[in-house]
PDB file of C-alpha atoms in Angstrom:
ATOM      1  CA  SER A 222      -7.320   4.084  -0.261  1.00  0.00           C
ATOM      2  CA  ASN A 223      -9.495   5.148   2.781  1.00  0.00           C
ATOM      3  CA  ASN A 224     -10.514   8.606   0.951  1.00  0.00           C
ATOM      4  CA  GLY A 225     -12.165   7.218  -1.861  1.00  0.00           C
ATOM      5  CA  GLU A 226      -8.785   8.472  -3.897  1.00  0.00           C
ATOM      6  CA  PHE A 227      -6.510   5.746  -5.362  1.00  0.00           C
ATOM      7  CA  TYR A 228      -2.732   6.049  -4.944  1.00  0.00           C
ATOM      8  CA  CYS A 229      -0.241   4.783  -8.391  1.00  0.00           C
ATOM      9  CA  SER A 230       0.356   1.379  -6.912  1.00  0.00           C
ATOM     10  CA  GLU A 231      -3.381   0.391  -5.365  1.00  0.00           C
ATOM     11  CA  LEU A 232      -4.743   1.283  -8.728  1.00  0.00           C
ATOM     12  CA  VAL A 233      -2.513  -1.242 -10.282  1.00  0.00           C
ATOM     13  CA  TYR A 234      -3.331  -3.284  -8.106  1.00  0.00           C
ATOM     14  CA  GLN A 235      -7.035  -2.820  -8.303  1.00  0.00           C
ATOM     15  CA  ILE A 236      -6.576  -3.592 -11.932  1.00  0.00           C
ATOM     16  CA  TYR A 237      -4.526  -6.979 -11.729  1.00  0.00           C
ATOM     17  CA  LYS A 238      -7.106  -7.731  -8.760  1.00  0.00           C
ATOM     18  CA  ASP A 239     -10.503  -7.459 -10.753  1.00  0.00           C
ATOM     19  CA  GLN A 240      -9.180  -8.934 -13.547  1.00  0.00           C
ATOM     20  CA  GLY A 241      -7.563 -11.808 -11.164  1.00  0.00           C
ATOM     21  CA  ILE A 242      -4.279 -12.065 -11.986  1.00  0.00           C
ATOM     22  CA  ILE A 243      -2.904 -10.784  -9.037  1.00  0.00           C
ATOM     23  CA  LYS A 244      -2.775 -12.455  -5.370  1.00  0.00           C
ATOM     24  CA  CYS A 245      -1.850 -10.556  -3.027  1.00  0.00           C
ATOM     25  CA  PRO A 246      -2.944  -9.253   0.645  1.00  0.00           C
ATOM     26  CA  MET A 247      -3.061  -5.533   1.584  1.00  0.00           C
ATOM     27  CA  LYS A 248      -1.252  -4.742   4.503  1.00  0.00           C
ATOM     28  CA  LYS A 249      -2.038  -2.117   7.149  1.00  0.00           C
ATOM     29  CA  VAL A 250       0.423   1.528   6.933  1.00  0.00           C
ATOM     30  CA  SER A 251       1.742   0.594  10.386  1.00  0.00           C
ATOM     31  CA  GLU A 252       3.521  -2.810   9.126  1.00  0.00           C
ATOM     32  CA  TYR A 253       5.847  -0.924   6.913  1.00  0.00           C
ATOM     33  CA  TRP A 254       9.256  -0.160   8.429  1.00  0.00           C
ATOM     34  CA  LEU A 255       9.125   3.168   6.687  1.00  0.00           C
ATOM     35  CA  THR A 256       6.158   3.958   8.995  1.00  0.00           C
ATOM     36  CA  ARG A 257       8.666   3.926  11.864  1.00  0.00           C
ATOM     37  CA  ILE A 258      11.005   6.735  10.955  1.00  0.00           C
ATOM     38  CA  PRO A 259      10.137  10.073  12.704  1.00  0.00           C
ATOM     39  CA  LYS A 260       9.805  12.282   9.943  1.00  0.00           C
ATOM     40  CA  VAL A 261       7.695   9.994   7.867  1.00  0.00           C
ATOM     41  CA  LYS A 262       4.970   9.757  11.092  1.00  0.00           C
ATOM     42  CA  THR A 263       4.877  13.591  10.977  1.00  0.00           C
ATOM     43  CA  ILE A 264       4.257  13.386   7.202  1.00  0.00           C
ATOM     44  CA  MET A 265       1.792  10.683   7.547  1.00  0.00           C
ATOM     45  CA  LYS A 266      -0.136  12.525  10.235  1.00  0.00           C
ATOM     46  CA  LYS A 267      -0.072  16.083   7.945  1.00  0.00           C
ATOM     47  CA  ARG A 268      -1.676  13.960   4.978  1.00  0.00           C
ATOM     48  CA  ASN A 269      -4.397  12.035   7.359  1.00  0.00           C
ATOM     49  CA  ILE A 270      -2.630   9.244   6.647  1.00  0.00           C
ATOM     50  CA  GLU A 271      -4.206   6.376   9.587  1.00  0.00           C
ATOM     51  CA  MET A 272      -1.568   3.618  10.327  1.00  0.00           C
ATOM     52  CA  ASP A 273      -4.486   0.760  10.308  1.00  0.00           C
ATOM     53  CA  GLN A 274      -5.427   2.265   6.745  1.00  0.00           C
ATOM     54  CA  GLU A 275      -5.249  -0.929   4.123  1.00  0.00           C
ATOM     55  CA  VAL A 276      -2.340  -0.543   1.752  1.00  0.00           C
ATOM     56  CA  VAL A 277      -0.517  -2.242  -1.325  1.00  0.00           C
ATOM     57  CA  SER A 278       3.159  -1.124  -2.294  1.00  0.00           C
ATOM     58  CA  PRO A 279       4.797  -1.597  -5.383  1.00  0.00           C
ATOM     59  CA  LYS A 280       7.374  -3.938  -3.866  1.00  0.00           C
ATOM     60  CA  ASP A 281       4.045  -6.090  -2.480  1.00  0.00           C
ATOM     61  CA  ILE A 282       2.846  -5.995  -5.953  1.00  0.00           C
ATOM     62  CA  TYR A 283       6.032  -7.630  -8.039  1.00  0.00           C
ATOM     63  CA  ASN A 284       6.777 -10.183  -4.972  1.00  0.00           C
ATOM     64  CA  ALA A 285       3.171 -11.259  -5.802  1.00  0.00           C
ATOM     65  CA  PHE A 286       4.312 -12.115  -9.571  1.00  0.00           C
ATOM     66  CA  LEU A 287       7.700 -14.463  -7.995  1.00  0.00           C
ATOM     67  CA  TRP A 288       5.339 -17.099  -7.561  1.00  0.00           C
TER      68      TRP A 288
END
């Protein structure tokens, strides 16, 4: 995350990446469909989550192992 803290899937992603186990690109928050829901947008704004922040979801990590 941009604030120096890790969230759950980002921590797992970083561990796999540091070990050379995973290669999946991070995405901007705005690329996820969930961000199109008004209530989600409101929550994200309250938590200072930027739409251009790069993140990785559990599904991204899972899909990276489906070679």
